[in-house]
């Protein structure tokens, strides 16, 4: 049986850990609220731009823009992998990594190139046999639209230069605080869902021509998709960390309860032993 | 016959405006255009410039700094801008400072290659617009 002092030290250490996990949970909760707000703000733009692109796409030829043309022979596939920079957020990052590896297994005949967004993606996958085209690390859990633009422009440039024939984004979709799903989304070539022509979309005036407008909208659409995916990932990261830290704090609580019980037992038996010693001594003297 | 149009201005980062206005004057790529109630459906690209709207007879200004799109449909004007700022939110002094910085950058890049020069030129244009709009609000504060 470990000594009383040892147990006491152990309890103290677990209590400290619990304090840290509780603090981290609180911080994550605050950050998640912020990230969620950013997402809500972006959603107004999201709905509108999807609608616009869908509306225009119905009125132009499918091959009128190089970003729309699907290549017959897909050899090189680019995966843009979005993870967090920091760990301690449960299975958040490993889910994305698993999804990536699964994708690679399914597409063994293709050459997979990576763009790592977030440090963890690079840490895990950079060591594997994949070619890493770009890496963007240390966002610090924040992203500005300009930064996302930069990444989006890169994706488009790789696609247009025919270095890659398809671009997919792998990221955690934000379903709710405690629930994120790793998802692979194809972004290039763009597959546009044609909207049904309704009376009020048919007689639009386009300035300039629809094709020219599409040229303006398309890069923005891609950049925005990247931006939104990263926002989702950030919100997910904090949500996931919050849950992970909550669990950790609860586990620490359980450990403390158990250790306290052991500590009390040890203390009790020490006292009993001491009394026994005294009684025995007195008995011996009385003889 | 509708009296007003609903003006909604959104950027990827936030929704800036959502108001019923009498008229919208926007910087389209092929020239400025005015939108009054019951305008025909329209979709146009925007350039960097000044967007004005009339609300209860008073003109208000917004700086569109980044280009975007404008859609008119069913008495709703939806502006999607890369970035935008409300006129009264721009601090004139700060705007002037940024303009000077942009001008200096342009001077530096004059000898450099065409591409960066173009980029810097656009930056300067954005700053000029901000100053222009901030000056309109100078008296109001």
Short mmCIF file of C-alpha atoms in Angstrom, two decimals:
data_model
loop_
_atom_site.label_atom_id
_atom_site.label_comp_id
_atom_site.label_asym_id
_atom_site.label_seq_id
_atom_site.Cartn_x
_atom_site.Cartn_y
_atom_site.Cartn_z
CA UNK A 1 0.00 0.00 0.00
CA UNK A 2 1.46 3.37 -1.01
CA UNK A 3 2.30 5.79 1.72
CA UNK A 4 -0.06 8.51 2.84
CA UNK A 5 2.19 11.27 1.59
CA UNK A 6 2.48 9.69 -1.86
CA UNK A 7 -1.27 9.58 -2.26
CA UNK A 8 -1.57 13.14 -1.08
CA UNK A 9 0.92 14.26 -3.71
CA UNK A 10 -0.93 12.33 -6.38
CA UNK A 11 -4.25 13.94 -5.46
CA UNK A 12 -2.69 17.37 -5.68
CA UNK A 13 -1.29 16.66 -9.12
CA UNK A 14 -4.60 15.37 -10.47
CA UNK A 15 -6.35 18.41 -9.02
CA UNK A 16 -3.95 20.65 -10.91
CA UNK A 17 -4.64 18.78 -14.12
CA UNK A 18 -8.33 19.19 -13.52
CA UNK A 19 -7.91 22.92 -13.08
CA UNK A 20 -6.12 23.14 -16.42
CA UNK A 21 -8.70 21.10 -18.31
CA UNK A 22 -11.51 23.13 -16.76
CA UNK A 23 -9.83 26.38 -17.81
CA UNK A 24 -9.24 25.06 -21.31
CA UNK A 25 -12.85 24.06 -21.58
CA UNK A 26 -13.96 27.54 -20.63
CA UNK A 27 -11.59 29.17 -23.12
CA UNK A 28 -12.74 26.83 -25.87
CA UNK A 29 -16.36 27.58 -25.11
CA UNK A 30 -15.75 31.30 -25.50
CA UNK A 31 -13.74 30.83 -28.69
CA UNK A 32 -16.35 28.53 -30.12
CA UNK A 33 -19.05 31.11 -29.60
CA UNK A 34 -16.94 33.57 -31.55
CA UNK A 35 -16.22 31.08 -34.31
CA UNK A 36 -19.87 30.18 -34.53
CA UNK A 37 -20.77 33.83 -34.83
CA UNK A 38 -18.28 34.24 -37.69
CA UNK A 39 -19.94 31.28 -39.35
CA UNK A 40 -23.42 32.73 -38.96
CA UNK A 41 -22.21 36.01 -40.41
CA UNK A 42 -20.72 34.25 -43.38
CA UNK A 43 -23.81 32.21 -43.98
CA UNK A 44 -25.77 35.15 -45.43
CA UNK A 45 -23.06 35.52 -48.04
CA UNK A 46 -22.89 31.78 -48.56
CA UNK A 47 -26.57 31.38 -49.36
CA UNK A 48 -26.48 34.26 -51.79
CA UNK A 49 -23.38 33.30 -53.71
CA UNK A 50 -24.49 29.68 -54.07
CA UNK A 51 -27.78 30.91 -55.42
CA UNK A 52 -26.10 33.30 -57.85
CA UNK A 53 -23.69 30.73 -59.19
CA UNK A 54 -26.46 28.19 -59.53
CA UNK A 55 -28.65 30.73 -61.31
CA UNK A 56 -26.02 31.73 -63.83
CA UNK A 57 -24.76 28.23 -64.38
CA UNK A 58 -28.14 27.24 -65.75
CA UNK A 59 -27.71 29.76 -68.53
CA UNK A 60 -24.20 29.12 -69.82
CA UNK A 61 -22.59 26.23 -71.64
CA UNK A 62 -20.93 23.70 -69.35
CA UNK A 63 -17.52 24.21 -70.96
CA UNK A 64 -17.59 28.00 -71.07
CA UNK A 65 -15.13 28.31 -68.21
CA UNK A 66 -11.95 26.31 -67.63
CA UNK A 67 -12.86 25.78 -63.98
CA UNK A 68 -16.00 23.93 -65.06
CA UNK A 69 -14.39 21.47 -67.42
CA UNK A 70 -14.00 17.98 -66.03
CA UNK A 71 -10.82 16.31 -67.26
CA UNK A 72 -11.21 12.91 -68.86
CA UNK A 73 -8.02 11.45 -67.54
CA UNK A 74 -7.71 12.22 -63.85
CA UNK A 75 -4.18 11.43 -62.75
CA UNK A 76 -3.28 13.96 -60.13
CA UNK A 77 -5.66 14.72 -57.32
CA UNK A 78 -5.05 17.50 -54.87
CA UNK A 79 -6.43 17.26 -51.36
CA UNK A 80 -6.65 20.41 -49.28
CA UNK A 81 -6.69 19.16 -45.73
CA UNK A 82 -7.98 21.42 -43.02
CA UNK A 83 -7.08 20.61 -39.43
CA UNK A 84 -6.25 22.58 -36.33
CA UNK A 85 -2.81 23.77 -35.28
CA UNK A 86 -3.11 22.47 -31.75
CA UNK A 87 -4.02 19.12 -30.33
CA UNK A 88 -6.03 18.21 -27.23
CA UNK A 89 -9.28 18.21 -29.12
CA UNK A 90 -10.31 14.58 -29.12
CA UNK A 91 -10.56 12.72 -32.39
CA UNK A 92 -11.03 15.94 -34.34
CA UNK A 93 -7.79 15.83 -36.31
CA UNK A 94 -7.40 12.09 -36.52
CA UNK A 95 -10.84 11.86 -38.14
CA UNK A 96 -9.67 14.09 -40.95
CA UNK A 97 -6.44 12.17 -41.30
CA UNK A 98 -8.31 8.86 -41.38
CA UNK A 99 -10.64 10.19 -44.04
CA UNK A 100 -7.65 11.30 -46.09
CA UNK A 101 -5.96 7.94 -45.83
CA UNK A 102 -9.19 6.19 -46.76
CA UNK A 103 -9.50 8.42 -49.79
CA UNK A 104 -5.94 7.62 -50.76
CA UNK A 105 -6.65 3.88 -50.48
CA UNK A 106 -9.71 4.16 -52.67
CA UNK A 107 -7.83 6.11 -55.31
CA UNK A 108 -4.60 4.18 -55.44
CA UNK A 109 -4.32 4.54 -59.19
CA UNK A 110 -4.10 8.29 -58.82
CA UNK A 111 -1.28 10.47 -57.72
CA UNK A 112 -2.28 12.30 -54.56
CA UNK A 113 -0.83 15.68 -53.69
CA UNK A 114 -1.56 17.52 -50.50
CA UNK A 115 -2.11 21.06 -49.39
CA UNK A 116 -1.96 21.11 -45.62
CA UNK A 117 -3.92 23.79 -43.85
CA UNK A 118 -3.23 23.59 -40.14
CA UNK A 119 -0.19 22.19 -38.40
CA UNK A 120 -1.64 18.83 -37.44
CA UNK A 121 -2.36 17.84 -41.02
CA UNK A 122 1.25 18.40 -41.92
CA UNK A 123 2.55 16.65 -38.80
CA UNK A 124 0.61 13.49 -39.58
CA UNK A 125 0.59 13.36 -43.35
CA UNK A 126 3.81 15.18 -44.20
CA UNK A 127 5.77 12.14 -43.08
CA UNK A 128 3.88 9.77 -45.32
CA UNK A 129 4.59 9.12 -48.96
CA UNK A 130 2.44 12.00 -50.23
CA UNK A 131 3.79 14.99 -52.04
CA UNK A 132 3.02 18.18 -50.14
CA UNK A 133 2.43 21.11 -52.46
CA UNK A 134 1.83 23.79 -49.87
CA UNK A 135 1.41 24.10 -46.17
CA UNK A 136 -0.26 26.80 -44.21
CA UNK A 137 0.31 26.58 -40.50
CA UNK A 138 -0.21 28.66 -37.37
CA UNK A 139 -3.40 30.49 -38.07
CA UNK A 140 -3.84 30.62 -34.33
CA UNK A 141 -7.45 29.61 -34.72
CA UNK A 142 -8.32 32.68 -36.74
CA UNK A 143 -8.71 33.23 -40.44
CA UNK A 144 -9.26 36.39 -42.41
CA UNK A 145 -10.90 36.43 -45.79
CA UNK A 146 -7.64 37.61 -47.35
CA UNK A 147 -5.78 34.57 -46.05
CA UNK A 148 -8.46 32.28 -47.41
CA UNK A 149 -8.25 34.13 -50.73
CA UNK A 150 -4.57 33.36 -50.91
CA UNK A 151 -5.21 29.66 -50.43
CA UNK A 152 -8.11 29.69 -52.88
CA UNK A 153 -6.00 31.42 -55.54
CA UNK A 154 -3.33 28.76 -55.09
CA UNK A 155 -5.86 25.95 -55.55
CA UNK A 156 -7.13 27.55 -58.76
CA UNK A 157 -3.59 28.14 -60.02
CA UNK A 158 -2.61 24.50 -59.49
CA UNK A 159 -5.74 23.40 -61.26
CA UNK A 160 -5.31 25.71 -64.23
CA UNK A 161 -1.65 24.88 -64.68
CA UNK A 162 -2.77 21.23 -64.96
CA UNK A 163 -0.51 20.21 -62.08
CA UNK A 164 -3.61 18.64 -60.65
CA UNK A 165 -6.79 17.47 -62.36
CA UNK A 166 -9.11 17.59 -59.38
CA UNK A 167 -9.17 19.44 -56.09
CA UNK A 168 -10.96 18.19 -53.01
CA UNK A 169 -11.24 19.70 -49.57
CA UNK A 170 -11.10 17.42 -46.54
CA UNK A 171 -12.43 19.09 -43.44
CA UNK A 172 -14.64 18.65 -40.43
CA UNK A 173 -18.15 19.73 -41.14
CA UNK A 174 -19.69 21.53 -38.20
CA UNK A 175 -22.96 19.83 -37.34
CA UNK A 176 -23.17 20.92 -33.73
CA UNK A 177 -20.92 21.65 -30.79
CA UNK A 178 -20.36 18.03 -29.99
CA UNK A 179 -20.73 16.58 -33.44
CA UNK A 180 -18.44 17.06 -36.43
CA UNK A 181 -18.12 14.88 -39.44
CA UNK A 182 -15.00 14.61 -41.56
CA UNK A 183 -15.99 15.11 -45.16
CA UNK A 184 -14.37 15.12 -48.58
CA UNK A 185 -15.82 17.79 -50.87
CA UNK A 186 -14.92 18.18 -54.50
CA UNK A 187 -14.32 21.82 -55.35
CA UNK A 188 -12.60 21.71 -58.73
CA UNK A 189 -13.73 21.19 -61.40
CA UNK A 190 -16.89 22.84 -60.22
CA UNK A 191 -20.03 20.84 -60.48
CA UNK A 192 -22.89 23.24 -60.63
CA UNK A 193 -26.34 22.21 -59.78
CA UNK A 194 -28.60 23.74 -62.31
CA UNK A 195 -31.54 25.42 -60.74
CA UNK A 196 -34.92 25.04 -62.16
CA UNK A 197 -35.82 27.97 -64.31
CA UNK A 198 -38.52 29.92 -62.65
CA UNK A 199 -40.33 32.91 -64.03
CA UNK A 200 -38.33 35.46 -62.11
CA UNK A 201 -34.91 34.08 -62.98
CA UNK A 202 -35.34 33.82 -66.71
CA UNK A 203 -35.47 37.46 -67.70
CA UNK A 204 -32.43 38.75 -65.86
CA UNK A 205 -30.38 41.57 -67.31
CA UNK A 206 -26.71 40.61 -67.14
CA UNK A 207 -24.06 43.26 -67.07
CA UNK A 208 -21.61 42.24 -68.51
CA UNK A 209 -22.54 38.99 -70.32
CA UNK A 210 -23.36 35.92 -68.24
CA UNK A 211 -20.09 34.25 -69.29
CA UNK A 212 -18.04 37.26 -68.24
CA UNK A 213 -19.90 37.46 -64.95
CA UNK A 214 -19.25 33.82 -64.32
CA UNK A 215 -15.54 34.49 -64.72
CA UNK A 216 -15.81 37.05 -61.93
CA UNK A 217 -17.93 34.92 -59.66
CA UNK A 218 -16.11 31.63 -60.03
CA UNK A 219 -12.84 32.48 -58.25
CA UNK A 220 -14.81 34.18 -55.49
CA UNK A 221 -16.96 31.11 -55.14
CA UNK A 222 -13.89 28.91 -54.71
CA UNK A 223 -12.23 31.31 -52.31
CA UNK A 224 -15.36 31.59 -50.30
CA UNK A 225 -15.76 27.82 -50.13
CA UNK A 226 -12.25 27.62 -48.72
CA UNK A 227 -12.97 30.42 -46.28
CA UNK A 228 -16.19 28.83 -45.10
CA UNK A 229 -14.63 25.39 -44.74
CA UNK A 230 -11.89 26.83 -42.57
CA UNK A 231 -14.43 28.70 -40.47
CA UNK A 232 -16.35 25.48 -39.98
CA UNK A 233 -13.19 23.68 -39.04
CA UNK A 234 -12.25 26.32 -36.48
CA UNK A 235 -15.68 26.23 -34.86
CA UNK A 236 -15.50 22.42 -34.87
CA UNK A 237 -12.05 22.43 -33.34
CA UNK A 238 -13.17 24.50 -30.38
CA UNK A 239 -16.36 22.50 -30.00
CA UNK A 240 -14.42 19.28 -30.06
CA UNK A 241 -11.86 20.58 -27.60
CA UNK A 242 -14.60 21.74 -25.30
CA UNK A 243 -16.11 18.26 -25.21
CA UNK A 244 -12.71 16.60 -24.82
CA UNK A 245 -11.75 18.88 -21.96
CA UNK A 246 -15.11 18.40 -20.28
CA UNK A 247 -14.56 14.66 -20.36
CA UNK A 248 -11.03 15.05 -19.07
CA UNK A 249 -12.21 17.21 -16.19
CA UNK A 250 -14.88 14.66 -15.32
CA UNK A 251 -12.38 11.80 -15.45
CA UNK A 252 -10.02 13.74 -13.23
CA UNK A 253 -12.89 14.17 -10.78
CA UNK A 254 -13.42 10.41 -10.70
CA UNK A 255 -9.74 9.76 -10.15
CA UNK A 256 -9.72 12.26 -7.31
CA UNK A 257 -12.68 10.55 -5.63
CA UNK A 258 -10.93 7.18 -5.86
CA UNK A 259 -7.63 8.52 -4.61
CA UNK A 260 -9.29 10.29 -1.69
CA UNK A 261 -10.91 7.02 -0.68
CA UNK A 262 -7.55 5.24 -0.78
CA UNK A 263 -5.98 8.10 1.12
CA UNK A 264 -8.59 7.90 3.87
CA UNK A 265 -8.17 4.14 4.12
CA UNK A 266 -4.41 4.49 4.37
CA UNK A 267 -4.75 7.20 7.01
CA UNK A 268 -7.23 5.05 8.95
CA UNK A 269 -4.96 2.01 8.91
CA UNK A 270 -1.97 4.14 9.93
CA UNK A 271 -3.90 5.40 12.96
CA UNK A 272 -5.05 1.88 13.81
CA UNK A 273 -1.49 0.66 13.63
CA UNK A 274 -0.30 3.44 15.89
CA UNK A 275 -2.98 2.68 18.50
CA UNK A 276 -2.11 -0.99 18.30
CA UNK A 277 1.54 -0.10 18.94
CA UNK A 278 0.66 1.96 22.01
CA UNK A 279 -1.73 -0.64 23.39
CA UNK A 280 0.80 -3.40 22.83
CA UNK A 281 3.51 -1.33 24.53
CA UNK A 282 1.27 -0.65 27.54
CA UNK A 283 0.31 -4.32 27.75
CA UNK A 284 3.99 -5.31 27.71
CA UNK A 285 4.76 -2.85 30.55
CA UNK A 286 1.88 -4.14 32.66
CA UNK A 287 3.15 -7.66 31.85
CA UNK B 1 -46.09 49.81 -57.07
CA UNK B 2 -43.58 49.51 -54.31
CA UNK B 3 -42.38 52.58 -52.48
CA UNK B 4 -38.99 51.34 -51.43
CA UNK B 5 -36.42 48.69 -52.21
CA UNK B 6 -34.79 46.47 -49.68
CA UNK B 7 -31.03 46.97 -49.68
CA UNK B 8 -28.93 44.17 -48.29
CA UNK B 9 -25.18 44.44 -48.18
CA UNK B 10 -23.20 41.39 -47.15
CA UNK B 11 -19.51 40.56 -47.07
CA UNK B 12 -18.02 37.19 -46.24
CA UNK B 13 -17.34 38.47 -42.74
CA UNK B 14 -20.56 40.21 -41.82
CA UNK B 15 -23.90 41.57 -42.93
CA UNK B 16 -23.45 45.31 -43.14
CA UNK B 17 -26.81 46.65 -44.19
CA UNK B 18 -30.38 45.53 -44.34
CA UNK B 19 -32.67 48.48 -44.84
CA UNK B 20 -35.60 49.77 -46.88
CA UNK B 21 -34.31 52.57 -49.05
CA UNK B 22 -35.69 54.84 -51.76
CA UNK B 23 -32.84 54.52 -54.22
CA UNK B 24 -29.50 52.78 -54.64
CA UNK B 25 -26.64 54.10 -56.76
CA UNK B 26 -23.96 51.48 -57.29
CA UNK B 27 -20.58 51.38 -59.01
CA UNK B 28 -21.14 48.76 -61.72
CA UNK B 29 -18.24 47.58 -63.86
CA UNK B 30 -19.84 49.17 -66.90
CA UNK B 31 -20.69 52.44 -65.20
CA UNK B 32 -22.65 53.63 -62.21
CA UNK B 33 -26.22 52.54 -62.09
CA UNK B 34 -29.21 53.67 -60.13
CA UNK B 35 -31.87 51.33 -58.85
CA UNK B 36 -35.34 52.59 -58.05
CA UNK B 37 -38.31 50.57 -56.81
CA UNK B 38 -39.70 48.09 -59.33
CA UNK B 39 -36.44 47.75 -61.21
CA UNK B 40 -36.17 44.85 -63.64
CA UNK B 41 -34.19 41.80 -62.43
CA UNK B 42 -30.51 42.48 -62.92
CA UNK B 43 -27.17 40.98 -62.07
CA UNK B 44 -23.97 42.92 -62.42
CA UNK B 45 -20.40 42.91 -61.23
CA UNK B 46 -19.20 45.84 -59.13
CA UNK B 47 -15.92 47.66 -59.19
CA UNK B 48 -14.14 49.33 -56.30
CA UNK B 49 -16.07 52.49 -55.67
CA UNK B 50 -18.77 54.30 -53.84
CA UNK B 51 -22.22 52.94 -53.23
CA UNK B 52 -24.84 55.48 -52.28
CA UNK B 53 -28.37 54.97 -51.11
CA UNK B 54 -31.18 57.38 -50.35
CA UNK B 55 -33.12 56.77 -47.20
CA UNK B 56 -35.91 59.18 -46.27
CA UNK B 57 -34.53 61.71 -48.71
CA UNK B 58 -31.03 61.63 -47.26
CA UNK B 59 -28.06 60.20 -49.10
CA UNK B 60 -25.78 57.78 -47.28
CA UNK B 61 -22.52 56.42 -48.60
CA UNK B 62 -20.76 53.10 -48.36
CA UNK B 63 -17.25 52.35 -49.54
CA UNK B 64 -17.08 49.19 -51.61
CA UNK B 65 -13.46 48.21 -51.19
CA UNK B 66 -12.94 44.98 -53.02
CA UNK B 67 -15.43 44.53 -55.81
CA UNK B 68 -18.39 42.19 -55.81
CA UNK B 69 -21.83 41.73 -57.28
CA UNK B 70 -25.20 43.33 -57.21
CA UNK B 71 -28.43 41.55 -57.78
CA UNK B 72 -31.80 43.18 -58.20
CA UNK B 73 -34.82 40.99 -57.97
CA UNK B 74 -38.32 41.52 -56.73
CA UNK B 75 -37.57 44.87 -55.10
CA UNK B 76 -34.59 43.50 -53.28
CA UNK B 77 -31.09 44.77 -53.97
CA UNK B 78 -28.48 42.35 -52.75
CA UNK B 79 -24.88 43.46 -52.79
CA UNK B 80 -22.18 40.88 -52.28
CA UNK B 81 -18.92 42.70 -51.69
CA UNK B 82 -15.50 41.31 -50.83
CA UNK B 83 -15.19 44.08 -48.31
CA UNK B 84 -17.19 47.20 -47.53
CA UNK B 85 -17.35 49.94 -44.96
CA UNK B 86 -20.12 52.30 -43.96
CA UNK B 87 -19.23 55.93 -44.62
CA UNK B 88 -19.72 57.13 -41.06
CA UNK B 89 -17.56 54.32 -39.73
CA UNK B 90 -14.48 55.47 -41.59
CA UNK B 91 -12.11 57.65 -39.63
CA UNK B 92 -10.91 60.42 -41.96
CA UNK B 93 -7.52 60.86 -40.38
CA UNK B 94 -6.77 57.18 -40.41
CA UNK B 95 -8.02 56.95 -44.00
CA UNK B 96 -5.71 59.77 -45.10
CA UNK B 97 -2.77 58.07 -43.41
CA UNK B 98 -3.49 54.83 -45.18
CA UNK B 99 -3.85 56.65 -48.47
CA UNK B 100 -0.43 58.27 -48.03
CA UNK B 101 1.06 54.88 -47.26
CA UNK B 102 -0.52 53.41 -50.36
CA UNK B 103 0.81 56.27 -52.46
CA UNK B 104 4.30 55.72 -51.12
CA UNK B 105 4.02 52.00 -51.87
CA UNK B 106 2.93 52.81 -55.40
CA UNK B 107 5.93 55.07 -55.87
CA UNK B 108 8.22 52.29 -54.69
CA UNK B 109 6.65 49.73 -56.99
CA UNK B 110 6.75 51.97 -60.03
CA UNK B 111 9.98 50.42 -61.16
CA UNK B 112 9.07 46.90 -60.15
CA UNK B 113 7.18 44.49 -62.35
CA UNK B 114 3.78 45.13 -63.81
CA UNK B 115 1.87 42.66 -61.65
CA UNK B 116 2.71 44.03 -58.23
CA UNK B 117 2.28 47.54 -59.58
CA UNK B 118 -1.27 46.71 -60.59
CA UNK B 119 -1.99 45.22 -57.18
CA UNK B 120 -0.64 48.25 -55.38
CA UNK B 121 -2.57 50.53 -57.69
CA UNK B 122 -5.79 48.78 -56.71
CA UNK B 123 -4.91 49.19 -53.05
CA UNK B 124 -4.45 52.91 -53.60
CA UNK B 125 -7.79 53.13 -55.35
CA UNK B 126 -9.48 51.53 -52.35
CA UNK B 127 -7.84 54.01 -50.00
CA UNK B 128 -8.83 56.93 -52.22
CA UNK B 129 -12.44 55.85 -52.10
CA UNK B 130 -12.32 55.55 -48.32
CA UNK B 131 -10.93 59.08 -48.01
CA UNK B 132 -13.50 60.45 -50.43
CA UNK B 133 -16.34 58.96 -48.47
CA UNK B 134 -14.94 59.88 -45.09
CA UNK B 135 -14.73 63.49 -46.25
CA UNK B 136 -18.44 63.51 -47.00
CA UNK B 137 -19.09 62.75 -43.37
CA UNK B 138 -16.57 65.26 -42.07
CA UNK B 139 -19.13 67.93 -41.21
CA UNK B 140 -21.59 65.49 -39.69
CA UNK B 141 -19.45 64.49 -36.73
#
